[in-house]
Coordinates of C-alpha atoms and ligand atoms in Angstrom, one line a residue:
M1 CA 53.9 128.4 48.8
S2 CA 54.5 125.9 51.6
I3 CA 52.9 122.5 51.4
V4 CA 52.5 122.6 55.2
S5 CA 48.9 123.2 56.4
K6 CA 47.8 126.3 58.2
S7 CA 46.8 124.3 61.2
L8 CA 50.2 122.7 61.5
K9 CA 51.8 126.2 61.4
R10 CA 49.9 127.0 64.6
I11 CA 52.0 124.5 66.7
K12 CA 55.6 123.9 67.6
P13 CA 57.5 120.6 68.2
S14 CA 57.5 119.4 71.8
P15 CA 60.2 121.4 73.7
T16 CA 60.8 118.6 76.2
I17 CA 61.6 116.1 73.4
A18 CA 63.8 118.8 71.8
V19 CA 65.9 119.1 74.9
T20 CA 66.3 115.3 75.2
Q21 CA 67.4 115.2 71.6
K22 CA 69.9 118.0 72.0
A23 CA 71.4 116.2 75.1
R24 CA 71.6 113.0 73.0
E25 CA 73.5 114.8 70.2
L26 CA 76.0 116.4 72.6
K27 CA 76.5 112.9 74.2
A28 CA 77.1 111.4 70.8
A29 CA 79.6 114.1 70.1
G30 CA 81.6 112.9 73.1
K31 CA 80.4 115.5 75.7
D32 CA 79.7 114.5 79.3
V33 CA 76.0 115.3 79.6
I34 CA 73.6 114.5 82.4
G35 CA 70.0 114.5 81.2
L36 CA 67.4 115.8 83.6
G37 CA 65.0 116.6 80.8
A38 CA 63.2 113.4 80.1
G39 CA 59.8 112.6 81.7
E40 CA 60.3 108.9 82.1
P41 CA 61.2 106.6 85.1
D42 CA 64.7 105.2 84.9
F43 CA 63.4 101.9 86.4
D44 CA 62.8 98.9 84.2
T45 CA 59.4 97.5 83.4
P46 CA 58.7 94.8 86.1
D47 CA 59.5 91.2 85.1
N48 CA 56.0 89.8 85.6
I49 CA 54.8 92.3 82.9
K50 CA 57.6 91.5 80.5
K51 CA 56.9 87.8 80.9
V52 CA 53.3 88.2 79.9
A53 CA 54.3 90.2 76.8
I54 CA 56.7 87.4 75.7
E55 CA 53.9 84.8 76.2
A56 CA 51.6 87.0 74.1
I57 CA 54.1 86.9 71.2
N58 CA 54.7 83.2 71.6
T59 CA 51.0 82.4 71.7
G60 CA 50.1 84.4 68.6
D61 CA 48.5 87.4 70.3
T62 CA 50.0 89.4 67.4
K63 CA 47.0 90.4 65.3
Y64 CA 44.8 93.5 65.1
T65 CA 42.5 93.9 68.1
A66 CA 39.4 96.0 68.6
V67 CA 40.3 99.6 67.7
D68 CA 39.9 101.0 71.2
G69 CA 41.2 98.1 73.3
T70 CA 40.8 94.4 73.9
P71 CA 37.9 93.3 76.2
A72 CA 40.5 91.9 78.6
L73 CA 42.3 95.2 79.0
K74 CA 39.0 97.2 79.2
K75 CA 37.9 94.8 82.0
A76 CA 41.2 95.4 83.8
I77 CA 40.7 99.1 83.5
V78 CA 37.1 99.0 84.9
K79 CA 38.5 97.0 87.8
K80 CA 41.3 99.5 88.4
F81 CA 38.9 102.4 88.5
K82 CA 36.7 100.6 91.0
R83 CA 39.6 99.3 93.2
E84 CA 41.7 102.5 93.3
N85 CA 39.2 105.3 92.8
N86 CA 35.9 103.8 93.8
L87 CA 34.5 104.8 90.4
D88 CA 32.0 102.6 88.5
Y89 CA 32.3 102.4 84.7
T90 CA 31.0 100.0 82.1
I91 CA 33.2 98.5 79.4
D92 CA 31.7 100.9 76.8
Q93 CA 32.9 103.9 78.8
I94 CA 36.5 102.9 78.4
T95 CA 39.0 103.6 75.6
V96 CA 42.6 102.5 75.1
G97 CA 45.1 104.3 72.9
S98 CA 48.8 104.2 72.1
G99 CA 49.9 106.2 75.1
G100 CA 48.1 108.8 77.2
K101 CA 49.1 111.4 74.7
Q102 CA 47.2 109.7 71.9
V103 CA 44.1 109.5 74.1
I104 CA 44.3 113.2 74.9
Y105 CA 44.9 114.0 71.3
N106 CA 42.0 111.9 70.1
A107 CA 39.7 113.4 72.8
L108 CA 40.5 117.0 71.8
M109 CA 40.4 116.3 68.1
A110 CA 37.0 114.6 68.5
T111 CA 35.4 117.4 70.4
V112 CA 37.0 120.8 69.8
D113 CA 35.6 123.0 67.0
I114 CA 37.2 126.1 65.5
G115 CA 37.0 128.9 68.1
D116 CA 36.2 126.6 71.1
E117 CA 38.1 127.5 74.2
V118 CA 40.0 125.1 76.4
I119 CA 41.2 126.3 79.8
I120 CA 44.7 125.2 80.7
P121 CA 46.3 126.0 84.0
A122 CA 50.0 127.0 83.6
P123 CA 52.6 125.6 84.2
Y124 CA 51.1 123.0 81.9
W125 CA 52.2 119.8 80.2
V126 CA 53.6 121.1 76.9
S127 CA 51.3 119.1 74.6
Y128 CA 47.9 120.5 75.8
P129 CA 48.0 123.9 74.2
D130 CA 49.5 122.6 70.9
I131 CA 46.9 119.8 70.6
V132 CA 44.1 122.4 71.2
L133 CA 45.7 124.7 68.5
L134 CA 45.9 121.8 66.0
A135 CA 42.2 121.1 66.6
G136 CA 41.4 124.7 65.8
G137 CA 40.6 125.7 69.4
E138 CA 41.9 128.5 71.6
P139 CA 44.0 127.6 74.6
I140 CA 43.0 129.9 77.5
I141 CA 46.0 129.9 79.8
I142 CA 45.5 130.6 83.5
K143 CA 48.9 131.4 85.2
C144 CA 49.2 129.6 88.6
T145 CA 52.0 131.3 90.5
E146 CA 54.6 129.9 92.8
E147 CA 52.8 131.8 95.7
K148 CA 49.8 129.6 94.9
N149 CA 51.9 126.5 94.8
F150 CA 51.4 126.4 91.1
K151 CA 47.7 125.4 91.6
L152 CA 44.5 126.7 90.0
N153 CA 42.6 129.2 92.0
P154 CA 38.8 128.6 91.8
S155 CA 38.1 132.3 91.3
D156 CA 40.6 132.5 88.4
L157 CA 38.8 129.5 86.9
E158 CA 35.4 131.2 87.3
N159 CA 36.7 134.4 85.6
S160 CA 38.0 132.4 82.6
I161 CA 34.9 130.5 81.8
T162 CA 32.9 131.8 78.8
K163 CA 30.1 130.4 76.6
K164 CA 32.8 129.1 74.3
T165 CA 34.6 127.0 77.0
K166 CA 34.5 123.4 76.0
W167 CA 37.1 121.8 78.4
V168 CA 39.1 122.5 81.5
I169 CA 42.2 120.4 81.8
L170 CA 43.4 119.3 85.2
N171 CA 46.6 117.5 85.9
S172 CA 47.5 116.2 89.4
P173 CA 50.2 115.2 90.3
S174 CA 51.5 117.8 87.8
N175 CA 54.0 117.8 85.1
P176 CA 56.1 120.1 85.3
T177 CA 55.7 121.2 89.0
G178 CA 54.8 118.0 90.9
A179 CA 51.9 119.9 92.5
C180 CA 49.1 117.7 93.8
Y181 CA 45.5 118.8 94.4
S182 CA 44.0 117.6 97.7
E183 CA 40.4 116.4 97.8
N184 CA 39.4 119.7 99.3
E185 CA 41.0 121.7 96.6
I186 CA 39.4 119.6 93.9
K187 CA 36.0 120.1 95.6
K188 CA 36.4 123.9 95.4
I189 CA 37.2 123.7 91.7
A190 CA 34.2 121.4 91.3
E191 CA 31.9 123.9 92.9
V192 CA 32.8 126.4 90.2
L193 CA 32.2 123.9 87.4
K194 CA 28.8 122.9 88.9
N195 CA 27.4 126.2 87.7
H196 CA 28.7 125.8 84.1
P197 CA 27.1 122.6 82.8
H198 CA 28.4 123.1 79.2
V199 CA 32.1 122.7 80.4
H200 CA 33.7 119.3 80.3
I201 CA 36.7 118.3 82.4
L202 CA 39.7 116.4 81.2
S203 CA 41.5 115.0 84.2
D204 CA 45.1 113.8 83.4
D205 CA 45.9 111.3 86.1
I206 CA 49.0 109.8 84.6
Y207 CA 51.1 110.4 87.7
E208 CA 48.5 109.1 90.1
H209 CA 50.8 106.5 91.7
I210 CA 53.8 108.8 92.2
S211 CA 53.2 110.8 95.3
Y212 CA 54.8 111.2 98.7
E213 CA 54.3 111.4 102.5
G214 CA 50.9 109.7 102.4
F215 CA 49.3 112.2 99.9
K216 CA 45.8 110.9 99.3
F217 CA 45.0 110.9 95.6
F218 CA 41.6 112.2 94.6
T219 CA 40.3 112.6 91.1
I220 CA 37.5 115.0 90.0
A221 CA 35.3 112.2 88.5
Q222 CA 34.8 111.1 92.1
I223 CA 32.5 114.1 92.5
E224 CA 29.2 112.5 91.7
Y225 CA 27.5 115.6 90.2
L226 CA 30.4 116.1 87.7
K227 CA 31.1 112.5 86.7
D228 CA 29.0 112.7 83.5
R229 CA 31.2 115.5 82.3
V230 CA 34.6 114.1 83.2
L231 CA 37.0 112.3 80.9
T232 CA 39.6 110.7 83.2
M233 CA 42.8 109.8 81.4
N234 CA 45.5 107.5 82.8
G235 CA 48.0 105.0 81.6
V236 CA 50.8 102.6 82.4
S237 CA 53.7 104.7 81.2
K238 CA 54.8 106.3 84.5
S239 CA 53.3 104.0 87.2
Y240 CA 54.6 100.8 85.7
A241 CA 57.8 102.2 83.9
M242 CA 56.3 101.3 80.5
T243 CA 56.8 104.5 78.5
G244 CA 58.0 102.6 75.4
W245 CA 55.1 100.2 75.4
R246 CA 52.6 103.0 74.5
I247 CA 49.4 102.2 76.4
G248 CA 47.1 104.9 77.8
Y249 CA 43.4 104.8 78.5
A250 CA 40.5 106.9 79.6
A251 CA 37.0 106.5 81.1
G252 CA 34.1 108.9 80.6
P253 CA 30.8 109.6 78.8
K254 CA 30.0 107.1 76.0
E255 CA 29.5 109.8 73.4
I256 CA 33.1 110.9 73.8
I257 CA 34.5 107.4 74.1
K258 CA 32.8 106.5 70.8
A259 CA 34.1 109.7 69.1
I260 CA 37.6 108.8 70.2
A261 CA 37.3 105.3 68.7
K262 CA 36.2 106.9 65.4
I263 CA 39.3 109.1 65.1
Q264 CA 41.5 106.2 66.2
S265 CA 40.0 103.9 63.6
Q266 CA 41.1 106.4 60.9
S267 CA 44.6 106.9 62.2
T268 CA 46.5 104.2 64.2
T269 CA 43.8 101.6 64.6
N270 CA 44.4 99.5 67.8
P271 CA 47.4 100.0 70.2
S272 CA 49.9 97.1 70.0
S273 CA 48.3 93.8 70.9
I274 CA 51.4 92.7 72.8
S275 CA 51.5 96.0 74.8
Q276 CA 47.8 95.6 75.6
A277 CA 48.4 92.0 77.0
A278 CA 51.3 93.5 79.1
A279 CA 49.1 96.3 80.4
V280 CA 46.5 93.7 81.6
E281 CA 49.2 92.2 83.7
A282 CA 50.3 95.6 84.9
L283 CA 46.8 96.5 86.1
N284 CA 45.8 93.1 87.4
G285 CA 49.1 91.8 88.7
T286 CA 51.1 92.7 91.9
Q287 CA 51.3 96.4 92.7
T288 CA 53.9 96.2 95.4
F289 CA 56.8 97.7 93.4
I290 CA 54.8 101.0 93.0
S291 CA 55.3 101.9 96.7
E292 CA 58.9 100.7 96.6
R293 CA 59.6 102.9 93.7
S294 CA 57.8 105.9 95.2
K295 CA 60.1 105.6 98.2
A296 CA 63.2 105.8 95.9
F297 CA 61.6 108.8 94.1
Q298 CA 60.9 110.5 97.4
E299 CA 64.6 110.2 98.5
R300 CA 65.7 111.8 95.3
R301 CA 63.2 114.6 95.6
D302 CA 64.3 115.4 99.1
F303 CA 67.9 115.5 98.0
V304 CA 67.3 117.6 94.9
V305 CA 65.1 120.1 96.7
S306 CA 67.5 120.5 99.6
E307 CA 70.5 120.9 97.3
L308 CA 68.7 123.4 95.1
N309 CA 67.7 125.6 98.0
K310 CA 71.4 125.8 99.1
I311 CA 72.2 127.7 95.9
S312 CA 72.0 131.4 96.2
G313 CA 69.5 132.8 93.6
I314 CA 67.5 129.5 93.4
N315 CA 64.2 128.8 95.2
C316 CA 62.5 125.5 95.0
L317 CA 59.2 124.3 96.4
K318 CA 58.9 120.8 97.7
P319 CA 56.2 119.1 95.6
E320 CA 54.1 116.2 96.8
G321 CA 54.1 114.1 93.6
A322 CA 55.4 113.2 90.1
F323 CA 59.2 113.2 89.6
Y324 CA 59.7 116.8 88.8
V325 CA 60.7 120.0 90.6
F326 CA 60.2 123.4 89.2
P327 CA 62.8 125.8 90.7
N328 CA 62.6 129.6 90.4
C329 CA 65.8 131.1 88.8
K330 CA 64.5 134.7 88.3
D331 CA 67.3 136.1 90.6
L332 CA 69.9 134.7 88.3
L333 CA 68.5 136.2 85.1
G334 CA 70.2 139.3 83.8
K335 CA 73.6 138.0 84.9
K336 CA 76.5 137.1 82.6
N337 CA 77.9 133.6 82.1
K338 CA 81.6 132.8 81.8
K339 CA 81.6 133.6 78.1
G340 CA 80.2 137.0 78.9
H341 CA 76.7 136.3 77.5
F342 CA 73.8 137.9 79.3
L343 CA 71.2 135.2 80.4
K344 CA 68.1 137.3 79.9
T345 CA 65.5 134.5 79.9
D346 CA 65.1 131.1 81.4
T347 CA 65.8 129.7 77.9
D348 CA 69.2 131.4 77.9
F349 CA 69.7 130.0 81.4
V350 CA 69.0 126.4 80.4
Q351 CA 71.0 126.6 77.2
S352 CA 74.0 127.9 79.0
L353 CA 73.6 125.2 81.7
L354 CA 73.7 122.6 78.9
E355 CA 76.5 124.0 76.9
D356 CA 78.7 125.1 79.7
V357 CA 78.4 122.3 82.3
G358 CA 76.5 119.6 80.4
V359 CA 73.2 119.5 82.5
A360 CA 70.0 119.2 80.4
V361 CA 66.9 120.7 82.0
V362 CA 63.8 122.4 80.4
Q363 CA 63.0 126.1 80.6
G364 CA 59.8 127.1 82.5
S365 CA 58.6 129.2 79.6
A366 CA 58.1 125.9 77.6
F367 CA 55.4 125.1 80.2
G368 CA 53.9 128.6 80.2
L369 CA 55.6 130.1 83.2
E370 CA 58.8 132.2 82.6
G371 CA 61.6 132.4 85.2
F372 CA 61.7 128.7 86.2
F373 CA 63.2 125.5 85.0
R374 CA 62.1 121.9 85.3
I375 CA 64.3 119.1 86.6
S376 CA 63.2 115.5 86.2
Y377 CA 64.7 113.5 89.0
A378 CA 63.8 110.2 87.5
T379 CA 67.5 109.2 87.2
S380 CA 70.1 107.6 89.6
M381 CA 71.2 109.3 92.8
E382 CA 74.7 109.2 91.4
N383 CA 73.6 111.3 88.4
L384 CA 71.7 113.6 90.6
K385 CA 74.6 114.2 92.9
K386 CA 76.9 115.1 89.9
A387 CA 74.2 117.2 88.3
L388 CA 73.4 119.2 91.4
M389 CA 77.1 120.0 91.9
K390 CA 77.4 121.2 88.4
I391 CA 74.2 123.3 88.7
S392 CA 75.6 124.8 91.9
D393 CA 79.0 125.6 90.3
F394 CA 77.3 127.1 87.2
C395 CA 75.0 129.4 89.3
K396 CA 78.0 130.5 91.4
S397 CA 79.9 131.4 88.2
L398 CA 77.3 133.8 87.0
K399 CA 78.2 137.5 87.5
Ligands
PLP401 N1 50.2 113.6 80.6 C1 51.3 114.1 81.2 C2 51.1 115.2 82.2 C3 52.6 113.6 80.9 O1 53.6 114.1 81.5 C4 52.7 112.6 79.9 C5 54.0 112.2 79.4 O2 55.0 112.7 79.6 C6 51.5 112.2 79.3 C7 50.3 112.7 79.6 C8 51.6 111.1 78.2 O3 52.0 109.9 78.6 P1 52.2 108.7 77.5 O4 53.7 108.4 77.6 O5 51.4 107.6 78.1 O6 51.7 109.2 76.2

């Protein structure tokens, strides 16, 4: 009999982390590999933020803090929501965890009972369904097709809500597609949710600051009649190039915020005191580099989308945000690679791409939509140029 619990057997390890690991191993073995799998900005954390962290170490800010965040960081988060989203929260409606992932994990663990349903639009961030499964819940996946720009259709949402629905998860800008919901699109989703007062909304806004061409970010908590049912999660990982610092946060109903703190108090306790000090500077300090970096991301997106669409058999939408594209490779499936192996699925396709030409991407099926793959363009233009040439040669070589 296995020692591993039944609930753990319901889940799989993160496929995006697995791809990054496989690319690392190939590199360590001396292979020339370009990693387009990782979901993190290649930029460094800004100097003003690093400086505050070093000061925190030197001044002894190195002890346990309040479990769900220091008062200084919570105040900075309250200010952020007011300044950027025109949302009013009090300190006791804020929680801070070791990364956005922990905040989502805590929120679902604290609220999902066995058999509860959580609606997840696909393509989705890989961790949502597995966290729901670990909590004993049932992920209800709504496929959002390429024809619908990978966005949730209000009538599909309406048809998926049952008495057991506890949460709907929204993520804009999206990982893995980069799709962004306009204010109008969010309002249409809100109208559906208005009639189902038992349903809560988890809004994952982690890519809020990475969007293009003047896209105007709007988050569902801004809809007054829904605000009491929305948990808005955000963090410093992507906006401030702070993935390794592990700070995420959320704002929402006090009951959920308290429940999250209870779980955290029995697991990791507080997030790193030094990282919290750094996050205060990230949120309160200068924000100018955000738009500078978005410009660099936009240039890369334009290049990647245009090169991909030159490849016969690939079709790629031009997303408005995040640093991912999600090209369609269905026309290339069923073909043979140089070794004579049939590439039946998108998983075969990405495996062959990694092994044959050394480009690491992630298969669409890992995000709940088969026949696609995800490219993260959060890497240098030089890497992207090399990678796109290799992808193009690879696709041409399929017979
Ligand atoms: N939500 C989405 C959509 C993400 O892509 C990620 C990270 O990849 C997270 C949440 C978690 O971010 P963090 O690094 O803060 O845990």
